[in-house]
Amino acid sequence: MDYSYPSVFWMYSLMGLFVTGALFFLWRAIRSGAVANDEAPKYRMLDDDLPADHPAESRR
Amino acid sequence: MSIASTANPPRVGAAVEPAAHEDRTAFSFLLVAGLFFVVSGLVAIIIAAKLQMPTLLGNVSWLTYGRLRPIHTNGMLFGWLLAADMGLCYYLVPRLCGVKLWSEKLGLATLALWIVIILGAVVTLAMGMNQGLEYAELPLWLDVLVTLAWVMFGVNIFGTIATRKYTQMYVSLWYIMAAILWTAFVYIVGNFGTLFTSGVNQANLNWFYVHNAVGLIFTPLGLALGYYYIPKAAETPLYSHRLSMIGFWSLAFVYVWTGAHHMLHGPISQWLQTVAILFSVMLMIPVWTLVWNFLATMKGQWHQLQDNVPIKFLMAGTVFYLLTCFQGPMHSLRTVNAIVSKTDWIVGHAHMAVLGAFSFFAVAGAYYSVPRMLGTRLHSQKMANASFWLWLIGGLSFFVSLWIGGFLQGLQWNDPSIPFIDTVKFMAPFWTVRLLGGTLMFVGILLFFWNLLMTYTGRHERPAVS
């Protein structure tokens, strides 16, 4: 029996799963607003450095 | 410039008070990465010298070429670049989310495990324990630890993003989230999936892993850094966030299929080779959207190249990225591949991607971020500038000599009347230039690490100027 094709098909079906996952997350992201037709994030990130005199402990 | 607060209000239920950034994890990761950069660079010089003097250190088993070469590749990829990328992610993700890192303790535990992994890799590879697969040489128990460390990193980053203040995410966050998921998939296939296959199937999986180690691990992390640090260092907004999202999603769809182009003219199916070629050429779409976005962001800001060291690194890295991503699709074409495949051309190509493009982005990030993490100024701008020129001149001579030599080497290999040993002797002058270029880059690495170290030790003497 030629074992070449089952493994190749297995690998590419995994990649197909990957693409399906990407499409799913794109759909979810658009629905939730995480991806939006808005340029606001590129301006917001310029001011993301916070003052240095805030409390220094982390959440955990 | 801050229109964000009105255009994009905080999420319901999100923390509204500003958070301080400790940056202990981020800085520690960068310092350790810098140390591994020095060590891996030293090993690189030794193995490049061995191409000139094959008997150099040849009587010591753990210093032979076969043992040092995987230490160099694993050291550069995982000890330096991935650790630096992780450190910079710990820096920029909390800032882009407007919250603190989910857990500094978990971050420091991840670093401790990462150090154990890298030291374990050096010892086992030096002892000759090698699984014999490119970039997957490490023994199984170290692969398990890498997976565990990556899960810890992923939990911390996703935990931070889950508590973010704003719904719409900046493009760097998308690349980082994707890199975490893709790395998990690619690493598991390359290091565990290959154990259940043999022969050509194993080679196919291995090349899937090797190519995507660069394409789906270092590329998205490197691009996340570029998208963050170019606007920050130039103090100007990104040209188009919309275009950046098109680039991200197109990369997500096409990159994963390209690995088999390393096996063109090999014993794999023709349809698989054609699929790999097709998707390799389609990579031009995300690459051009990104490069255009980076260059257009710099419109009106090019004067900053005179004295802004992070911008110098970022723009040089962008050009290297464009060049390497033009080469990649071109030598996935069957006719070009017949000449350059397996030659030193590919070595030059791979070094330009990892050492040219993505290391330049990471170094720019370190020069920009470390003083801000420590509330100080960089120890020496002159030293940082010198490191840039050493890397640029050394890197260009390194890459170009290997392209020219590799292309001519490929033409000779295609001529059956030329004995193979003659093609090896022919490469000697190109390898000399490679050694000299690599030595210049190594001096640049030393200056970079020394500068970071001195910035840390002298942080109280040079308070930051607001």
Short mmCIF file of C-alpha atoms in Angstrom, two decimals:
data_model
loop_
_atom_site.label_atom_id
_atom_site.label_comp_id
_atom_site.label_asym_id
_atom_site.label_seq_id
_atom_site.Cartn_x
_atom_site.Cartn_y
_atom_site.Cartn_z
CA MET A 1 0.00 0.00 0.00
CA ASP A 2 1.22 3.48 -0.83
CA TYR A 3 1.20 5.50 2.39
CA SER A 4 2.28 8.73 0.69
CA TYR A 5 -1.08 10.16 -0.18
CA PRO A 6 -2.90 9.59 3.15
CA SER A 7 -0.25 11.60 5.01
CA VAL A 8 -0.21 14.36 2.39
CA PHE A 9 -3.99 14.57 2.46
CA TRP A 10 -3.88 14.57 6.26
CA MET A 11 -1.44 17.47 6.27
CA TYR A 12 -3.45 19.50 3.82
CA SER A 13 -6.73 18.76 5.55
CA LEU A 14 -5.12 20.21 8.67
CA MET A 15 -4.24 23.28 6.66
CA GLY A 16 -7.81 23.39 5.36
CA LEU A 17 -8.92 23.37 8.97
CA PHE A 18 -6.53 26.25 9.55
CA VAL A 19 -8.04 28.31 6.73
CA THR A 20 -11.55 27.50 7.95
CA GLY A 21 -10.51 28.66 11.41
CA ALA A 22 -9.14 31.90 9.98
CA LEU A 23 -12.42 32.53 8.13
CA PHE A 24 -14.38 31.79 11.29
CA PHE A 25 -12.31 34.17 13.40
CA LEU A 26 -12.53 36.86 10.71
CA TRP A 27 -16.34 36.53 10.77
CA ARG A 28 -16.38 36.64 14.57
CA ALA A 29 -14.01 39.61 14.67
CA ILE A 30 -16.12 41.64 12.24
CA ARG A 31 -19.27 40.83 14.19
CA SER A 32 -17.75 41.80 17.53
CA GLY A 33 -16.21 45.02 16.20
CA ALA A 34 -12.61 43.90 16.80
CA VAL A 35 -12.14 44.42 13.05
CA ALA A 36 -13.85 47.59 11.90
CA ASN A 37 -13.63 50.09 9.10
CA ASP A 38 -12.20 52.70 11.43
CA GLU A 39 -8.75 54.33 11.56
CA ALA A 40 -8.98 55.21 15.28
CA PRO A 41 -6.48 52.57 16.53
CA LYS A 42 -3.58 54.10 14.59
CA TYR A 43 -4.06 57.41 16.39
CA ARG A 44 -4.76 55.87 19.78
CA MET A 45 -1.56 53.84 19.78
CA LEU A 46 0.57 56.99 19.54
CA ASP A 47 -0.54 57.94 23.04
CA ASP A 48 -0.40 54.56 24.72
CA ASP A 49 2.48 55.29 27.10
CA LEU A 50 1.07 55.75 30.56
CA PRO A 51 2.44 58.01 33.32
CA ALA A 52 5.26 56.45 35.29
CA ASP A 53 3.85 57.24 38.75
CA HIS A 54 1.06 54.68 38.86
CA PRO A 55 0.91 51.70 41.25
CA ALA A 56 3.40 49.06 40.25
CA GLU A 57 1.76 45.76 41.18
CA SER A 58 0.34 43.51 38.48
CA ARG A 59 -3.09 41.88 38.40
CA ARG A 60 -1.82 38.46 39.49
CA MET B 1 -3.53 63.60 17.77
CA SER B 2 -5.51 61.65 20.31
CA ILE B 3 -8.91 61.34 18.69
CA ALA B 4 -9.13 57.75 19.82
CA SER B 5 -10.77 58.43 23.13
CA THR B 6 -13.83 59.92 21.48
CA ALA B 7 -13.91 57.80 18.35
CA ASN B 8 -13.51 54.52 20.17
CA PRO B 9 -14.97 54.49 23.67
CA PRO B 10 -13.88 52.01 26.37
CA ARG B 11 -15.48 48.58 26.33
CA VAL B 12 -18.33 47.98 28.74
CA GLY B 13 -17.02 46.35 31.89
CA ALA B 14 -13.37 47.03 31.07
CA ALA B 15 -11.02 48.58 33.59
CA VAL B 16 -11.23 52.35 33.15
CA GLU B 17 -8.39 53.50 35.37
CA PRO B 18 -5.00 53.89 33.69
CA ALA B 19 -2.60 51.09 34.48
CA ALA B 20 1.12 51.25 35.18
CA HIS B 21 3.46 49.02 33.27
CA GLU B 22 6.04 47.16 35.32
CA ASP B 23 7.92 45.80 32.29
CA ARG B 24 9.99 43.46 34.45
CA THR B 25 9.20 40.51 32.20
CA ALA B 26 9.72 42.51 29.02
CA PHE B 27 13.10 43.87 30.07
CA SER B 28 14.36 40.55 31.48
CA PHE B 29 13.43 38.76 28.27
CA LEU B 30 15.27 41.36 26.20
CA LEU B 31 18.40 41.21 28.33
CA VAL B 32 18.51 37.40 28.18
CA ALA B 33 17.82 37.49 24.44
CA GLY B 34 20.71 39.93 24.00
CA LEU B 35 23.05 37.58 25.89
CA PHE B 36 22.01 34.63 23.69
CA PHE B 37 22.51 36.90 20.65
CA VAL B 38 26.15 37.36 21.68
CA VAL B 39 26.71 33.64 22.28
CA SER B 40 24.97 32.56 19.06
CA GLY B 41 26.91 35.21 17.13
CA LEU B 42 30.20 33.92 18.51
CA VAL B 43 29.28 30.38 17.45
CA ALA B 44 28.39 31.77 14.00
CA ILE B 45 31.85 33.30 13.65
CA ILE B 46 33.48 29.98 14.61
CA ILE B 47 31.54 27.92 12.08
CA ALA B 48 32.08 30.55 9.36
CA ALA B 49 35.82 30.37 10.14
CA LYS B 50 35.65 26.57 9.86
CA LEU B 51 34.62 27.00 6.22
CA GLN B 52 37.96 28.77 5.74
CA MET B 53 39.98 26.47 8.02
CA PRO B 54 38.27 23.07 8.14
CA THR B 55 40.67 21.73 10.78
CA LEU B 56 40.00 24.60 13.20
CA LEU B 57 39.00 23.09 16.60
CA GLY B 58 38.37 19.86 14.71
CA ASN B 59 39.81 17.58 17.40
CA VAL B 60 37.24 18.56 20.03
CA SER B 61 34.04 16.64 19.38
CA TRP B 62 31.65 19.21 20.84
CA LEU B 63 33.28 21.98 18.80
CA THR B 64 32.92 20.25 15.44
CA TYR B 65 30.86 21.85 12.69
CA GLY B 66 28.04 19.32 12.96
CA ARG B 67 27.47 20.15 16.63
CA LEU B 68 28.02 23.91 16.51
CA ARG B 69 25.81 24.58 13.50
CA PRO B 70 22.51 23.52 15.17
CA ILE B 71 23.58 25.41 18.31
CA HIS B 72 23.95 28.50 16.11
CA THR B 73 20.61 28.12 14.29
CA ASN B 74 18.61 27.22 17.40
CA GLY B 75 20.42 29.88 19.41
CA MET B 76 19.66 32.61 16.89
CA LEU B 77 16.06 31.54 16.27
CA PHE B 78 14.88 30.63 19.76
CA GLY B 79 17.57 32.05 22.09
CA TRP B 80 17.79 35.46 20.45
CA LEU B 81 14.99 36.33 18.05
CA LEU B 82 11.97 34.55 19.54
CA ALA B 83 12.98 35.59 23.07
CA ALA B 84 13.41 39.22 21.93
CA ASP B 85 10.07 39.12 20.12
CA MET B 86 8.40 37.72 23.24
CA GLY B 87 10.00 40.43 25.39
CA LEU B 88 8.75 43.14 23.04
CA CYS B 89 5.27 41.57 22.98
CA TYR B 90 5.23 41.80 26.78
CA TYR B 91 6.02 45.50 26.30
CA LEU B 92 3.62 46.53 23.54
CA VAL B 93 0.56 44.33 24.13
CA PRO B 94 -0.34 45.90 27.52
CA ARG B 95 0.18 49.37 26.04
CA LEU B 96 -2.01 48.71 23.00
CA CYS B 97 -4.66 47.23 25.29
CA GLY B 98 -4.48 50.08 27.81
CA VAL B 99 -4.11 47.64 30.73
CA LYS B 100 -1.32 46.01 32.70
CA LEU B 101 0.20 42.69 31.69
CA TRP B 102 -2.11 39.91 32.85
CA SER B 103 0.60 38.41 35.10
CA GLU B 104 4.21 39.54 35.60
CA LYS B 105 4.83 36.44 37.72
CA LEU B 106 3.72 34.14 34.94
CA GLY B 107 5.90 36.13 32.54
CA LEU B 108 8.99 35.72 34.73
CA ALA B 109 8.22 32.00 35.17
CA THR B 110 8.05 31.74 31.37
CA LEU B 111 11.45 33.39 31.13
CA ALA B 112 12.94 30.98 33.69
CA LEU B 113 11.63 28.04 31.68
CA TRP B 114 12.92 29.59 28.46
CA ILE B 115 16.43 29.87 29.94
CA VAL B 116 16.28 26.20 31.00
CA ILE B 117 15.25 25.29 27.43
CA ILE B 118 18.06 27.24 25.76
CA LEU B 119 20.73 25.97 28.15
CA GLY B 120 19.35 22.45 27.74
CA ALA B 121 19.54 22.88 23.96
CA VAL B 122 23.17 24.00 24.10
CA VAL B 123 24.21 21.09 26.32
CA THR B 124 22.32 18.36 24.43
CA LEU B 125 23.35 19.59 20.99
CA ALA B 126 26.97 19.92 22.11
CA MET B 127 26.79 16.32 23.37
CA GLY B 128 25.66 15.23 19.91
CA MET B 129 22.00 14.54 20.77
CA ASN B 130 20.27 15.52 17.56
CA GLN B 131 17.03 14.30 15.98
CA GLY B 132 18.48 15.04 12.55
CA LEU B 133 15.71 17.34 11.35
CA GLU B 134 16.38 20.97 10.38
CA TYR B 135 15.32 23.40 13.17
CA ALA B 136 13.84 20.38 15.00
CA GLU B 137 17.11 18.99 16.31
CA LEU B 138 16.21 19.24 20.00
CA PRO B 139 15.38 16.11 21.99
CA LEU B 140 11.73 15.35 22.66
CA TRP B 141 11.74 16.44 26.32
CA LEU B 142 12.93 19.90 25.30
CA ASP B 143 10.19 20.07 22.63
CA VAL B 144 7.66 19.42 25.39
CA LEU B 145 9.15 22.22 27.51
CA VAL B 146 9.04 24.63 24.53
CA THR B 147 5.35 23.79 24.06
CA LEU B 148 4.70 24.39 27.75
CA ALA B 149 6.54 27.73 27.70
CA TRP B 150 4.58 28.79 24.63
CA VAL B 151 1.29 27.96 26.35
CA MET B 152 2.38 30.10 29.33
CA PHE B 153 3.26 32.96 26.97
CA GLY B 154 -0.03 32.57 25.12
CA VAL B 155 -2.11 32.58 28.31
CA ASN B 156 -0.44 35.80 29.45
CA ILE B 157 -0.87 37.61 26.14
CA PHE B 158 -4.43 36.43 25.48
CA GLY B 159 -5.28 37.16 29.12
CA THR B 160 -4.05 40.73 28.64
CA ILE B 161 -5.94 41.17 25.36
CA ALA B 162 -9.12 39.77 26.91
CA THR B 163 -9.09 42.60 29.47
CA ARG B 164 -8.33 45.35 26.94
CA LYS B 165 -10.05 48.72 27.17
CA TYR B 166 -10.97 49.11 23.50
CA THR B 167 -12.98 46.83 21.29
CA GLN B 168 -11.23 47.51 17.99
CA MET B 169 -7.69 46.18 18.04
CA TYR B 170 -4.57 47.69 16.46
CA VAL B 171 -3.04 45.54 13.72
CA SER B 172 -0.01 44.51 15.84
CA LEU B 173 -2.34 42.70 18.24
CA TRP B 174 -3.78 40.68 15.36
CA TYR B 175 -0.33 39.62 14.22
CA ILE B 176 0.69 38.66 17.76
CA MET B 177 -2.46 36.63 18.43
CA ALA B 178 -2.06 34.87 15.09
CA ALA B 179 1.62 34.20 15.74
CA ILE B 180 0.79 32.51 19.04
CA LEU B 181 -1.76 30.19 17.41
CA TRP B 182 0.32 29.55 14.29
CA THR B 183 3.47 28.87 16.29
CA ALA B 184 1.65 26.26 18.37
CA PHE B 185 0.41 24.54 15.21
CA VAL B 186 3.66 24.78 13.25
CA TYR B 187 5.87 23.73 16.16
CA ILE B 188 3.75 20.71 17.02
CA VAL B 189 3.68 19.55 13.39
CA GLY B 190 7.42 20.09 12.96
CA ASN B 191 8.57 18.53 16.21
CA PHE B 192 5.94 15.90 17.02
CA GLY B 193 4.14 15.22 13.72
CA THR B 194 7.42 14.33 12.03
CA LEU B 195 7.98 11.51 14.55
CA PHE B 196 5.08 9.57 13.05
CA THR B 197 6.26 9.80 9.45
CA SER B 198 9.30 8.75 7.45
CA GLY B 199 10.90 9.25 4.06
CA VAL B 200 9.47 11.84 1.73
CA ASN B 201 6.44 12.47 3.95
CA GLN B 202 8.70 13.35 6.84
CA ALA B 203 10.73 15.64 4.56
CA ASN B 204 7.51 17.31 3.41
CA LEU B 205 6.37 17.93 6.98
CA ASN B 206 9.84 19.10 7.95
CA TRP B 207 9.95 21.68 5.15
CA PHE B 208 6.45 22.80 6.07
CA TYR B 209 7.84 23.44 9.55
CA VAL B 210 11.12 25.03 8.48
CA HIS B 211 9.53 27.45 6.06
CA ASN B 212 6.70 28.34 8.38
CA ALA B 213 9.07 28.75 11.33
CA VAL B 214 10.08 31.87 9.45
CA GLY B 215 6.75 32.55 7.72
CA LEU B 216 4.25 31.94 10.48
CA ILE B 217 6.34 32.54 13.61
CA PHE B 218 8.98 35.19 12.94
CA THR B 219 7.13 37.00 10.15
CA PRO B 220 3.95 37.88 12.09
CA LEU B 221 5.93 38.74 15.22
CA GLY B 222 8.37 40.86 13.21
CA LEU B 223 5.58 42.64 11.35
CA ALA B 224 3.76 43.30 14.63
CA LEU B 225 6.92 45.08 15.80
CA GLY B 226 7.21 47.04 12.55
CA TYR B 227 3.60 48.19 12.72
CA TYR B 228 4.10 49.30 16.31
CA TYR B 229 7.57 50.85 16.29
CA ILE B 230 7.57 52.72 12.96
CA PRO B 231 4.71 55.07 13.96
CA LYS B 232 5.97 55.26 17.55
CA ALA B 233 9.61 56.00 16.71
CA ALA B 234 8.71 58.43 13.91
CA GLU B 235 5.90 59.96 16.03
CA THR B 236 3.52 59.90 13.10
CA PRO B 237 0.38 57.82 12.50
CA LEU B 238 0.39 54.70 10.36
CA TYR B 239 -0.52 55.42 6.72
CA SER B 240 -3.58 53.14 6.70
CA HIS B 241 -4.93 50.80 9.34
CA ARG B 242 -7.44 49.44 6.81
CA LEU B 243 -4.64 48.44 4.42
CA SER B 244 -2.77 46.77 7.28
CA MET B 245 -5.78 44.57 7.99
CA ILE B 246 -5.99 43.53 4.33
CA GLY B 247 -2.31 42.58 4.55
CA PHE B 248 -2.86 40.58 7.73
CA TRP B 249 -5.79 38.52 6.51
CA SER B 250 -4.23 37.87 3.10
CA LEU B 251 -1.07 36.63 4.83
CA ALA B 252 -3.21 34.41 7.04
CA PHE B 253 -4.75 32.77 3.97
CA VAL B 254 -1.71 32.24 1.73
CA TYR B 255 1.40 31.69 3.85
CA VAL B 256 0.62 28.25 5.22
CA TRP B 257 0.71 26.54 1.80
CA THR B 258 4.20 27.52 0.70
CA GLY B 259 6.50 25.04 2.50
CA ALA B 260 6.58 22.44 -0.25
CA HIS B 261 8.43 24.83 -2.58
CA HIS B 262 11.58 23.63 -0.81
CA MET B 263 11.03 20.23 -2.45
CA LEU B 264 10.54 21.33 -6.08
CA HIS B 265 12.04 18.82 -8.51
CA GLY B 266 11.95 16.34 -5.63
CA PRO B 267 9.95 13.13 -5.22
CA ILE B 268 6.70 14.80 -4.10
CA SER B 269 3.53 15.13 -6.14
CA GLN B 270 3.54 17.66 -8.96
CA TRP B 271 0.20 19.08 -7.79
CA LEU B 272 1.69 19.72 -4.35
CA GLN B 273 4.65 21.51 -5.93
CA THR B 274 2.30 23.62 -8.07
CA VAL B 275 0.14 24.55 -5.08
CA ALA B 276 3.29 25.66 -3.22
CA ILE B 277 4.46 27.77 -6.19
CA LEU B 278 1.05 29.38 -6.64
CA PHE B 279 0.74 30.41 -3.01
CA SER B 280 4.39 31.54 -2.85
CA VAL B 281 3.74 33.98 -5.70
CA MET B 282 0.51 35.13 -4.03
CA LEU B 283 2.62 36.20 -1.05
CA MET B 284 3.37 39.32 -3.04
CA ILE B 285 -0.07 40.63 -1.98
CA PRO B 286 0.49 40.84 1.80
CA VAL B 287 4.12 41.82 1.35
CA TRP B 288 3.39 44.79 -0.92
CA THR B 289 0.50 46.02 1.23
CA LEU B 290 2.80 46.01 4.23
CA VAL B 291 5.83 47.59 2.59
CA TRP B 292 3.70 50.31 1.01
CA ASN B 293 2.11 51.00 4.39
CA PHE B 294 5.51 51.28 6.11
CA LEU B 295 7.03 53.50 3.44
CA ALA B 296 3.94 55.71 3.13
CA THR B 297 3.95 56.19 6.91
CA MET B 298 7.39 57.77 6.54
CA LYS B 299 6.15 60.34 4.01
CA GLY B 300 7.43 63.71 5.17
CA GLN B 301 9.50 62.02 7.89
CA TRP B 302 12.50 60.77 5.92
CA HIS B 303 14.75 63.43 7.50
CA GLN B 304 14.54 61.35 10.69
CA LEU B 305 16.87 58.82 9.11
CA GLN B 306 19.71 61.21 9.95
CA ASP B 307 19.61 60.81 13.71
CA ASN B 308 16.79 58.45 14.73
CA VAL B 309 18.49 55.10 15.30
CA PRO B 310 15.31 52.96 15.69
CA ILE B 311 13.98 54.44 12.43
CA LYS B 312 17.26 53.56 10.68
CA PHE B 313 16.90 49.94 11.78
CA LEU B 314 13.19 49.84 10.93
CA MET B 315 13.59 51.24 7.42
CA ALA B 316 16.61 49.06 6.64
CA GLY B 317 14.62 46.09 7.95
CA THR B 318 11.72 47.05 5.69
CA VAL B 319 13.98 47.08 2.63
CA PHE B 320 15.49 43.73 3.65
CA TYR B 321 11.96 42.36 4.10
CA LEU B 322 10.95 43.57 0.64
CA LEU B 323 14.07 42.03 -0.92
CA THR B 324 13.72 38.70 0.87
CA CYS B 325 10.02 38.49 0.02
CA PHE B 326 10.76 39.24 -3.63
CA GLN B 327 13.41 36.52 -3.67
CA GLY B 328 11.14 33.93 -2.02
CA PRO B 329 8.37 33.86 -4.66
CA MET B 330 10.92 34.17 -7.47
CA HIS B 331 12.97 31.15 -6.48
CA SER B 332 9.87 29.09 -5.92
CA LEU B 333 9.45 29.19 -9.72
CA ARG B 334 10.61 25.88 -11.20
CA THR B 335 13.16 27.37 -13.61
CA VAL B 336 14.81 29.62 -11.03
CA ASN B 337 14.64 26.92 -8.38
CA ALA B 338 16.57 24.53 -10.65
CA ILE B 339 19.55 26.91 -10.29
CA VAL B 340 19.44 28.25 -6.73
CA SER B 341 17.92 25.37 -4.72
CA LYS B 342 20.25 24.02 -1.97
CA THR B 343 22.98 26.52 -2.91
CA ASP B 344 24.45 29.30 -0.77
CA TRP B 345 21.90 31.63 -2.36
CA ILE B 346 19.31 30.12 0.00
CA VAL B 347 21.64 30.62 2.96
CA GLY B 348 21.92 34.33 2.04
CA HIS B 349 18.15 34.54 1.60
CA ALA B 350 17.41 32.96 5.00
CA HIS B 351 19.95 35.15 6.78
CA MET B 352 18.50 38.29 5.22
CA ALA B 353 15.03 37.35 6.51
CA VAL B 354 16.03 36.42 10.06
CA LEU B 355 19.15 38.52 10.64
CA GLY B 356 18.31 41.34 8.23
CA ALA B 357 14.59 42.05 8.38
CA PHE B 358 13.27 40.60 11.64
CA SER B 359 16.36 41.09 13.81
CA PHE B 360 16.51 44.72 12.63
CA PHE B 361 12.89 45.19 13.74
CA ALA B 362 13.63 43.56 17.12
CA VAL B 363 16.77 45.63 17.70
CA ALA B 364 14.86 48.81 16.83
CA GLY B 365 12.21 47.77 19.33
CA ALA B 366 14.83 47.20 22.02
CA TYR B 367 16.56 50.56 21.42
CA TYR B 368 13.17 52.31 21.56
CA SER B 369 11.63 50.40 24.46
CA VAL B 370 14.40 49.66 26.95
CA PRO B 371 15.00 53.30 27.98
CA ARG B 372 11.22 53.74 28.37
CA MET B 373 10.95 50.56 30.44
CA LEU B 374 13.65 51.82 32.78
CA GLY B 375 12.60 55.49 32.84
CA THR B 376 15.98 56.55 31.52
CA ARG B 377 17.84 57.40 28.31
CA LEU B 378 19.92 55.09 26.17
CA HIS B 379 23.51 54.74 27.41
CA SER B 380 25.02 55.81 24.08
CA GLN B 381 23.36 56.99 20.88
CA LYS B 382 26.74 56.90 19.14
CA MET B 383 27.20 53.27 20.05
CA ALA B 384 23.69 52.46 18.80
CA ASN B 385 24.43 54.29 15.55
CA ALA B 386 27.72 52.41 15.16
CA SER B 387 25.90 49.10 15.67
CA PHE B 388 23.52 50.04 12.86
CA TRP B 389 26.30 50.74 10.35
CA LEU B 390 28.23 47.62 11.37
CA TRP B 391 25.11 45.53 10.83
CA LEU B 392 24.21 47.23 7.56
CA ILE B 393 27.67 47.02 5.99
CA GLY B 394 28.39 43.57 7.44
CA GLY B 395 24.97 42.25 6.52
CA LEU B 396 25.02 43.54 2.95
CA SER B 397 28.47 42.11 2.24
CA PHE B 398 27.37 38.82 3.86
CA PHE B 399 24.08 38.52 1.93
CA VAL B 400 25.29 39.78 -1.46
CA SER B 401 28.40 37.58 -1.50
CA LEU B 402 26.25 34.51 -0.83
CA TRP B 403 23.73 35.46 -3.54
CA ILE B 404 26.40 35.91 -6.18
CA GLY B 405 28.39 32.88 -5.05
CA GLY B 406 25.29 30.73 -4.65
CA PHE B 407 23.91 31.60 -8.09
CA LEU B 408 27.23 30.78 -9.77
CA GLN B 409 27.48 27.63 -7.64
CA GLY B 410 24.04 26.57 -8.92
CA LEU B 411 25.04 27.13 -12.53
CA GLN B 412 28.13 24.98 -11.94
CA TRP B 413 26.08 22.22 -10.32
CA ASN B 414 23.92 22.15 -13.44
CA ASP B 415 27.03 21.47 -15.56
CA PRO B 416 27.90 17.76 -15.13
CA SER B 417 31.38 18.29 -16.61
CA ILE B 418 32.48 20.28 -13.51
CA PRO B 419 33.69 18.06 -10.61
CA PHE B 420 31.82 18.80 -7.38
CA ILE B 421 35.01 19.55 -5.44
CA ASP B 422 35.80 22.33 -7.90
CA THR B 423 32.48 23.99 -7.07
CA VAL B 424 33.45 23.87 -3.38
CA LYS B 425 36.85 25.47 -4.01
CA PHE B 426 35.12 28.10 -6.14
CA MET B 427 33.12 29.28 -3.11
CA ALA B 428 36.17 30.02 -0.92
CA PRO B 429 36.44 33.78 -1.70
CA PHE B 430 32.69 34.26 -1.15
CA TRP B 431 32.96 32.51 2.21
CA THR B 432 35.85 34.83 3.12
CA VAL B 433 33.61 37.87 2.50
CA ARG B 434 30.87 36.12 4.49
CA LEU B 435 33.25 35.68 7.44
CA LEU B 436 34.34 39.31 7.31
CA GLY B 437 30.74 40.56 7.03
CA GLY B 438 29.68 38.25 9.85
CA THR B 439 32.52 39.54 12.03
CA LEU B 440 31.34 43.13 11.50
CA MET B 441 27.84 42.07 12.49
CA PHE B 442 29.19 40.32 15.58
CA VAL B 443 30.91 43.53 16.70
CA GLY B 444 27.53 45.24 16.19
CA ILE B 445 25.90 42.61 18.40
CA LEU B 446 28.49 43.23 21.14
CA LEU B 447 27.85 46.99 21.00
CA PHE B 448 24.08 46.41 21.13
CA PHE B 449 24.27 44.16 24.20
CA TRP B 450 26.78 46.40 25.98
CA ASN B 451 24.55 49.41 25.32
CA LEU B 452 21.51 47.65 26.83
CA LEU B 453 23.54 46.52 29.83
CA MET B 454 24.97 49.99 30.47
CA THR B 455 21.53 51.56 30.03
CA TYR B 456 20.34 49.30 32.84
CA THR B 457 23.27 49.80 35.20
CA GLY B 458 23.33 53.58 34.67
CA ARG B 459 19.58 54.12 34.67
CA HIS B 460 19.58 56.25 37.84
CA GLU B 461 22.26 58.58 36.46
CA ARG B 462 20.29 59.48 33.31
CA PRO B 463 16.64 60.17 34.13
CA ALA B 464 14.35 60.30 31.11
CA VAL B 465 13.60 63.69 29.62
CA SER B 466 9.86 64.06 29.18
#
